Amino acid sequence: MELLSVIRRWHHRDCIPIREIERRTGLSRNTIRKYLRADAVEVRFKVPERPSRLDPFADKLS
């Protein structure tokens, strides 16, 4: 996600305050602080595995 790198660049290199980053991105200050403190390069969202709606009909379809 390139937004995380943009936020870090603005804050560390360009010395833009968190409130200004909040205005530019529309994210909350808490989220921006969390992104700045995180050591992760990308934000990864957990996506639970969900069964497909077509699973009950897989035999008929194949």
PDB file of C-alpha atoms in Angstrom:
ATOM      1  CA  MET A   1       0.000   0.000   0.000  1.00  0.00           C
ATOM      2  CA  GLU A   2       1.647   3.186  -1.066  1.00  0.00           C
ATOM      3  CA  LEU A   3      -0.357   5.376   1.326  1.00  0.00           C
ATOM      4  CA  LEU A   4       1.745   4.117   4.223  1.00  0.00           C
ATOM      5  CA  SER A   5       4.970   5.160   2.508  1.00  0.00           C
ATOM      6  CA  VAL A   6       3.487   8.555   1.636  1.00  0.00           C
ATOM      7  CA  ILE A   7       2.468   9.120   5.264  1.00  0.00           C
ATOM      8  CA  ARG A   8       5.938   8.176   6.494  1.00  0.00           C
ATOM      9  CA  ARG A   9       7.638  10.374   3.896  1.00  0.00           C
ATOM     10  CA  TRP A  10       5.473  13.375   4.766  1.00  0.00           C
ATOM     11  CA  HIS A  11       6.093  12.989   8.477  1.00  0.00           C
ATOM     12  CA  HIS A  12       9.785  12.076   8.592  1.00  0.00           C
ATOM     13  CA  ARG A  13      11.298  13.727   5.531  1.00  0.00           C
ATOM     14  CA  ASP A  14       8.979  16.682   4.930  1.00  0.00           C
ATOM     15  CA  CYS A  15       8.256  17.245   8.676  1.00  0.00           C
ATOM     16  CA  ILE A  16       4.524  17.614   8.102  1.00  0.00           C
ATOM     17  CA  PRO A  17       2.551  17.419  11.372  1.00  0.00           C
ATOM     18  CA  ILE A  18       0.121  14.575  11.974  1.00  0.00           C
ATOM     19  CA  ARG A  19      -2.876  16.928  11.897  1.00  0.00           C
ATOM     20  CA  GLU A  20      -1.969  18.114   8.386  1.00  0.00           C
ATOM     21  CA  ILE A  21      -1.550  14.498   7.245  1.00  0.00           C
ATOM     22  CA  GLU A  22      -4.976  13.850   8.751  1.00  0.00           C
ATOM     23  CA  ARG A  23      -6.479  16.647   6.655  1.00  0.00           C
ATOM     24  CA  ARG A  24      -4.767  15.478   3.464  1.00  0.00           C
ATOM     25  CA  THR A  25      -5.634  11.781   3.756  1.00  0.00           C
ATOM     26  CA  GLY A  26      -8.925  11.779   5.668  1.00  0.00           C
ATOM     27  CA  LEU A  27      -7.563   9.202   8.125  1.00  0.00           C
ATOM     28  CA  SER A  28      -7.839   9.653  11.881  1.00  0.00           C
ATOM     29  CA  ARG A  29      -4.855  10.808  13.916  1.00  0.00           C
ATOM     30  CA  ASN A  30      -4.838   7.522  15.825  1.00  0.00           C
ATOM     31  CA  THR A  31      -4.579   5.554  12.580  1.00  0.00           C
ATOM     32  CA  ILE A  32      -1.749   7.762  11.328  1.00  0.00           C
ATOM     33  CA  ARG A  33       0.119   7.343  14.630  1.00  0.00           C
ATOM     34  CA  LYS A  34      -0.360   3.580  14.421  1.00  0.00           C
ATOM     35  CA  TYR A  35       1.058   3.550  10.884  1.00  0.00           C
ATOM     36  CA  LEU A  36       4.055   5.646  11.937  1.00  0.00           C
ATOM     37  CA  ARG A  37       4.834   3.402  14.930  1.00  0.00           C
ATOM     38  CA  ALA A  38       4.437   0.140  13.009  1.00  0.00           C
ATOM     39  CA  ASP A  39       7.531  -1.620  11.747  1.00  0.00           C
ATOM     40  CA  ALA A  40       5.595  -3.260   8.930  1.00  0.00           C
ATOM     41  CA  VAL A  41       6.244  -2.076   5.402  1.00  0.00           C
ATOM     42  CA  GLU A  42       2.667  -2.708   4.320  1.00  0.00           C
ATOM     43  CA  VAL A  43      -0.588  -2.785   6.176  1.00  0.00           C
ATOM     44  CA  ARG A  44      -2.050  -6.254   5.880  1.00  0.00           C
ATOM     45  CA  PHE A  45      -5.705  -6.856   6.466  1.00  0.00           C
ATOM     46  CA  LYS A  46      -6.901 -10.230   7.668  1.00  0.00           C
ATOM     47  CA  VAL A  47      -9.422 -11.651   5.218  1.00  0.00           C
ATOM     48  CA  PRO A  48     -11.299 -14.620   6.591  1.00  0.00           C
ATOM     49  CA  GLU A  49     -11.881 -17.545   4.268  1.00  0.00           C
ATOM     50  CA  ARG A  50     -15.519 -17.679   3.313  1.00  0.00           C
ATOM     51  CA  PRO A  51     -17.321 -20.463   1.545  1.00  0.00           C
ATOM     52  CA  SER A  52     -18.549 -19.662  -1.917  1.00  0.00           C
ATOM     53  CA  ARG A  53     -22.269 -19.397  -2.584  1.00  0.00           C
ATOM     54  CA  LEU A  54     -21.769 -21.831  -5.451  1.00  0.00           C
ATOM     55  CA  ASP A  55     -20.249 -24.570  -3.285  1.00  0.00           C
ATOM     56  CA  PRO A  56     -23.566 -26.430  -2.847  1.00  0.00           C
ATOM     57  CA  PHE A  57     -23.990 -26.513  -6.645  1.00  0.00           C
ATOM     58  CA  ALA A  58     -20.380 -27.382  -7.558  1.00  0.00           C
ATOM     59  CA  ASP A  59     -21.293 -30.964  -8.545  1.00  0.00           C
ATOM     60  CA  LYS A  60     -24.031 -29.808 -10.928  1.00  0.00           C
ATOM     61  CA  LEU A  61     -21.851 -27.108 -12.447  1.00  0.00           C
ATOM     62  CA  SER A  62     -18.941 -29.419 -13.156  1.00  0.00           C
TER      63      SER A  62
END
